[in-house]
Structures are given as structure tokens and as C-alpha cells.
PDB file of C-alpha atoms in Angstrom:
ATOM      1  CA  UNK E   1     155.667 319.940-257.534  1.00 79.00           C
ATOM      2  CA  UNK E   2     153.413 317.460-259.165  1.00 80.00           C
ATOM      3  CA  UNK E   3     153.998 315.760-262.589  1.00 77.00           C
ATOM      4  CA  UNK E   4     152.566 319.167-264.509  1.00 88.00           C
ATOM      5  CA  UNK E   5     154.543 321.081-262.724  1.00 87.00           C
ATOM      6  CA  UNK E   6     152.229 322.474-260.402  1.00 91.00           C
ATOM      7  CA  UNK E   7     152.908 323.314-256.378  1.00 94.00           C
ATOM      8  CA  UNK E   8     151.068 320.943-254.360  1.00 92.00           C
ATOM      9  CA  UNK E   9     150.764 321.113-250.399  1.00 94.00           C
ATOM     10  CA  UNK E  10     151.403 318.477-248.395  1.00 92.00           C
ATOM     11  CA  UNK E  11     149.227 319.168-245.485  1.00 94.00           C
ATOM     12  CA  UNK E  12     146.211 319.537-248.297  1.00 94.00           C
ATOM     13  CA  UNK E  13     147.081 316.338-249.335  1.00 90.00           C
ATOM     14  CA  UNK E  14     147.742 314.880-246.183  1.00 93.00           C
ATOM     15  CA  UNK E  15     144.196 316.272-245.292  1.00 93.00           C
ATOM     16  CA  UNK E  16     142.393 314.197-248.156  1.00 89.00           C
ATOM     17  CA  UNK E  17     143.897 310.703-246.950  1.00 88.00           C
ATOM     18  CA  UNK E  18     147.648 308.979-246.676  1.00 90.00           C
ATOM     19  CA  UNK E  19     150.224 310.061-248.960  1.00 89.00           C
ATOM     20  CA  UNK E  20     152.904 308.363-250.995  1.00 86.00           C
ATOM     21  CA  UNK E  21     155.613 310.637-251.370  1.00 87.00           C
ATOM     22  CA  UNK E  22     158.544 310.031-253.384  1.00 85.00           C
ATOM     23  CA  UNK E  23     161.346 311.740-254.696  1.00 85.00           C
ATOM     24  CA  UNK E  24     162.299 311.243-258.345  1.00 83.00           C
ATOM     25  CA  UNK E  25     165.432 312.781-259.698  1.00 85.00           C
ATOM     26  CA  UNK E  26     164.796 312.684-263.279  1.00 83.00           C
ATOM     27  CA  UNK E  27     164.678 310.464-266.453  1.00 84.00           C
ATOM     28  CA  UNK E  28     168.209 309.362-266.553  1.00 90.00           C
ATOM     29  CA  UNK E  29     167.952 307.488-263.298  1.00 90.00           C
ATOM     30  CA  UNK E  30     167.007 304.138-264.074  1.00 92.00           C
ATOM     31  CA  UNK E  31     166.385 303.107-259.852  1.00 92.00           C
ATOM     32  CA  UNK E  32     163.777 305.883-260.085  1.00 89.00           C
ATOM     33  CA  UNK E  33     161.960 304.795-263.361  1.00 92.00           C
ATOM     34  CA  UNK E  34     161.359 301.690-261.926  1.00 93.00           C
ATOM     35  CA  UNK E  35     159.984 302.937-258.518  1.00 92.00           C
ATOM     36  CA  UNK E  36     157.739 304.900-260.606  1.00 90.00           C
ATOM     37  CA  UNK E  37     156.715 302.179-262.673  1.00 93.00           C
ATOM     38  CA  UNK E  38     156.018 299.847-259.504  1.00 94.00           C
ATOM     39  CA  UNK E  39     154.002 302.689-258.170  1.00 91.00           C
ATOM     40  CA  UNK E  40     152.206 302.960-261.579  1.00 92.00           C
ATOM     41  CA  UNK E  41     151.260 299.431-261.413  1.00 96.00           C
ATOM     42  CA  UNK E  42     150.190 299.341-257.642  1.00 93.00           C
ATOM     43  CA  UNK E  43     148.294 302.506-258.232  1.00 92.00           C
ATOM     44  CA  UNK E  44     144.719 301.062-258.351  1.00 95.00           C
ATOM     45  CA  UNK E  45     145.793 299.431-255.124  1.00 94.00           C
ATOM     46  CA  UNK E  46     146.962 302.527-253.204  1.00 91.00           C
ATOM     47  CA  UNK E  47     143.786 304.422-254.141  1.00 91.00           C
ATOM     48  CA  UNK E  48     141.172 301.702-253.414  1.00 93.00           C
ATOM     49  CA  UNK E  49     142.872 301.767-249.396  1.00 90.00           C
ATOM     50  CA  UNK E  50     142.031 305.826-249.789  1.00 88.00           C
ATOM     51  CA  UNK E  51     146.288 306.406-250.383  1.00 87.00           C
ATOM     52  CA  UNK E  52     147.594 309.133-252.984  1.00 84.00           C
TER      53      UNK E  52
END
């Protein structure tokens, strides 16, 4: 599931370009607020090389 909640497919994504894919266990973990937040910040990064 995405952010919103929504199902999202892999393969579909895989099919649109390379895929970051992390696992985030919730708010109270601060080791996975950061990774989120360092993905955040190299988002424009990841996009411009065609990533997700």
C-alpha cells in the first residue's frame, strides 16, 4: 500500500521505470522517519534518473 492507503502493484510500477521500495513500520520508529526524510530530500534526484 501507498501513503493513501491504496494497493499498488509492483510489476505496474516496475513497468513505468526503477523502483525504490522501502518498508516503513510506522511513526514511532525514529530509523524509519529518517529514511523517509532522506528519501524526501533525494526525491527530485530519484525522479530526474526516471526512479519512483
Amino acid at each position: 500500500m501507498n501513503a493513501l492507503g491504496e494497493t499498488v502493484n509492483l510489476y505496474d510500477e516496475l513497468s513505468k521505470g526503477p523502483v525504490i521500495l522501502t518498508f516503513y513500520r510506522c511513526g514511532w520508529c525514529p530509523f524509519c522517519n529518517t529514511q523517509l526524510k532522506a528519501y524526501q530530500k533525494l526525491l527530485p534526484e530519484i525522479e530526474a534518473l526516471g526512479g519512483s
